[in-house]
Amino acid sequence: MGRIGRRAVFFAVIAVVCLLMVWPTPPDLRYVPYALAGLATFWAVMVGLDDLFAPVRPRRRAAERLIKRGVISAPPVTMEAGSPLRPPPAQVPRAERTEAASTKTDA
Amino acid sequence: VPLVSGTDVALVIVVVVALSFDFFNGFHDAANSIATVVSTRVLKPVVAVAWAAFFNFIAFLIFGTKVASTIANDVVQQNVLSISVIFAGLIGAIAWDIVTWLFGLPTSSSHALIGGMAGAAVAKAGWGALIASGLQKIAVFIVLSPIFGLLFGFTIMMLVLWSFHRVRRVDLLNKGFRRMQLVSAAAFSLGHGGNDAQKTMGIILALLIATNHADANTAVPLWVVLSAHTAIALGTLFGGWRIVHTMGSKITKLQPVGGMSAETAAAGALFFATHAGVPVSTTHTITGGIVGVGATHRLSAVRWGVASRVVWAWVLTIPGAFLIAWLAYLPFNLFG
């Protein structure tokens, strides 16, 4: 389950504003703020339900988000050969692989 | 006995000023009615302006004159209205319109007019000159009209999205919506002509009543109706391009479908208000519609910075025009 987003709250606030406008509205036109409040409530509920039941995407870790935005750079993966924690080749960053390749050629 | 009295000359001058205000209203506000059509490139600016001007003009064939009656009878006490009060009120409204036009701010000419009338009347006879119930009705709809536009803009856009989300040929769909936008722009211009031109009619009617050329319960004379619609249509023809830019592209980016939804919502709000005899701002309704359409994507699609600048302009319109008109009336107080 997701959580209710800002749009639902926005429509709920509009509904409240409409209800607050009922009192100063002349009696012959009071159906207008009531109708608008009803419509705003409808959308607040619909958008809220949509937020709640929308498939939830796994939340990225804060550090991953910052790396994606380019605020910080990813730490280089440096592991010694033969280590059991050595990542499979596909996960080795491209820059590192190129470096390794060039070292081999030099040798 | 002179053929034309001094009062008649003054009356003619103020009628001309009122029609100039109407022209400025078209110049300032009517640009909003074509903003979405121009920003979505459905029509070229010149064609869009002509299209809007035509529908502004023919609005008199459809709507009654309830809004004109509200302006003439429900804002300022009849016994306070005079040529000088209306003249100072118009000066306040026109000056405010020019200032906001220079800054490219989409304020409401209608509320500038009401603020101006109120300012001049207060300068003449104090706060008792104002009719609280009439002003209350107008003030309530300052808040409700953009909400009306917003909620209906959102609703129409959602209905369209639900109805057409399976359509694969987006190009064909866009073409269809571009055509429909012509209809929605026409409807909006019709609503604009119906509501805004009536405000000038109301001013001229108030003038005629103040100078005993008309009775308080009289219908608006046809020459007043035709001249008001002609003035607003001409104003539209000369257009205010600065505001087109603010409305059409700065608040949120619009596609033809969004433009159509925003305009239809705003037209609905204007038709309703005109039918109920409430003077509302076309600018407020279309801004609400555009924000509503933007909100279907996500709230961050709306540039709230620009939208809040627009809201500030609204908040300041009535006090600003009130103050200018109050100052404009001072010489009449000093020299009797």
XYZ file of N, CA and C in Angstrom, chain A residues 6-7 10-11 14 17-18 21 24-26 29 31-33 36 39-40 43 46-47, chain B residues 136-137 140-141 143 147-148 150-152 154-155 158 162 272 278 295-297 299 304:
126
model
N 0.210 14.485 -2.149
C -0.143 15.895 -1.925
C -1.419 16.309 -2.642
N -1.705 15.634 -3.786
C -2.891 16.047 -4.547
C -4.177 15.824 -3.769
N -4.483 18.455 -1.281
C -4.808 19.705 -1.981
C -6.327 19.804 -2.216
N -6.911 18.723 -2.724
C -8.363 18.750 -2.975
C -9.154 18.802 -1.666
N -9.188 22.344 -0.634
C -10.138 23.108 -1.456
C -11.569 22.876 -0.955
N -12.106 24.950 2.057
C -12.252 26.377 1.692
C -13.677 26.631 1.170
N -14.175 25.716 0.332
C -15.534 25.866 -0.216
C -16.559 25.866 0.921
N -16.752 29.028 2.646
C -17.382 30.098 1.858
C -18.916 30.025 1.889
N -20.595 33.178 4.049
C -20.744 34.512 3.446
C -21.507 34.537 2.116
N -21.777 33.372 1.526
C -22.487 33.358 0.237
C -23.964 33.692 0.449
N -24.548 34.537 -0.418
C -25.981 34.822 -0.284
C -26.808 33.524 -0.344
N -27.506 31.499 -3.499
C -26.380 30.928 -4.263
C -25.561 29.939 -3.434
N -25.900 26.884 -2.917
C -25.682 25.564 -3.513
C -24.345 25.514 -4.256
N -23.814 26.681 -4.657
C -22.547 26.688 -5.413
C -21.380 26.202 -4.542
N -21.115 26.831 -3.367
C -20.004 26.293 -2.557
C -20.237 24.865 -2.093
N -19.365 22.670 -5.081
C -17.909 22.647 -5.302
C -17.200 21.849 -4.214
N -17.644 18.225 -5.034
C -16.764 17.787 -6.125
C -15.313 17.662 -5.643
N -14.881 18.634 -4.837
C -13.504 18.590 -4.322
C -13.316 17.375 -3.416
N -12.932 14.245 -5.509
C -11.597 14.080 -6.093
C -10.549 13.787 -5.018
N -10.998 10.084 -4.421
C -10.550 9.278 -5.568
C -9.019 9.289 -5.700
N -8.456 10.481 -5.624
C -6.996 10.592 -5.765
C -6.311 9.903 -4.578
N -20.374 41.703 -0.848
C -20.120 40.379 -0.258
C -20.263 39.286 -1.321
N -21.329 39.430 -2.142
C -21.565 38.436 -3.202
C -20.379 38.418 -4.171
N -17.245 36.875 -2.475
C -17.319 35.414 -2.350
C -16.911 34.759 -3.673
N -17.367 35.339 -4.776
C -17.070 34.714 -6.067
C -15.639 35.013 -6.539
N -13.260 34.245 -4.684
C -12.651 32.989 -4.209
C -13.213 31.793 -4.979
N -11.834 28.465 -8.111
C -12.023 27.079 -7.636
C -12.943 26.334 -8.596
N -13.979 27.028 -9.042
C -14.903 26.465 -10.045
C -14.102 26.037 -11.275
N -10.898 25.506 -11.541
C -9.922 24.460 -11.209
C -10.578 23.088 -11.163
N -11.687 23.003 -10.409
C -12.319 21.688 -10.230
C -12.907 21.174 -11.537
N -13.512 22.060 -12.313
C -14.101 21.607 -13.576
C -13.011 21.314 -14.608
N -10.056 20.143 -13.903
C -9.527 18.835 -13.490
C -10.492 17.727 -13.899
N -11.804 17.956 -13.649
C -12.805 16.925 -13.944
C -12.859 16.629 -15.441
N -9.773 14.777 -16.536
C -9.780 13.377 -16.091
C -10.736 12.551 -16.949
N -9.632 9.377 -19.076
C -10.258 8.055 -18.906
C -10.853 7.551 -20.215
N -22.219 30.305 -16.029
C -22.984 30.215 -14.790
C -23.051 31.573 -14.101
N -23.568 37.491 -11.420
C -22.388 37.775 -10.593
C -21.234 38.204 -11.503
N -2.869 20.009 -12.685
C -2.911 19.130 -11.503
C -3.248 17.683 -11.869
N -3.771 17.423 -13.072
C -4.050 16.027 -13.446
C -2.752 15.256 -13.630
N -1.693 15.966 -14.003
C -0.401 15.275 -14.130
C 0.197 15.101 -12.740
N 0.985 17.866 -9.027
C 0.917 19.254 -8.543
C 2.174 20.028 -8.912
N 3.987 26.995 -9.213
C 3.283 27.684 -8.129
C 3.821 29.082 -7.886
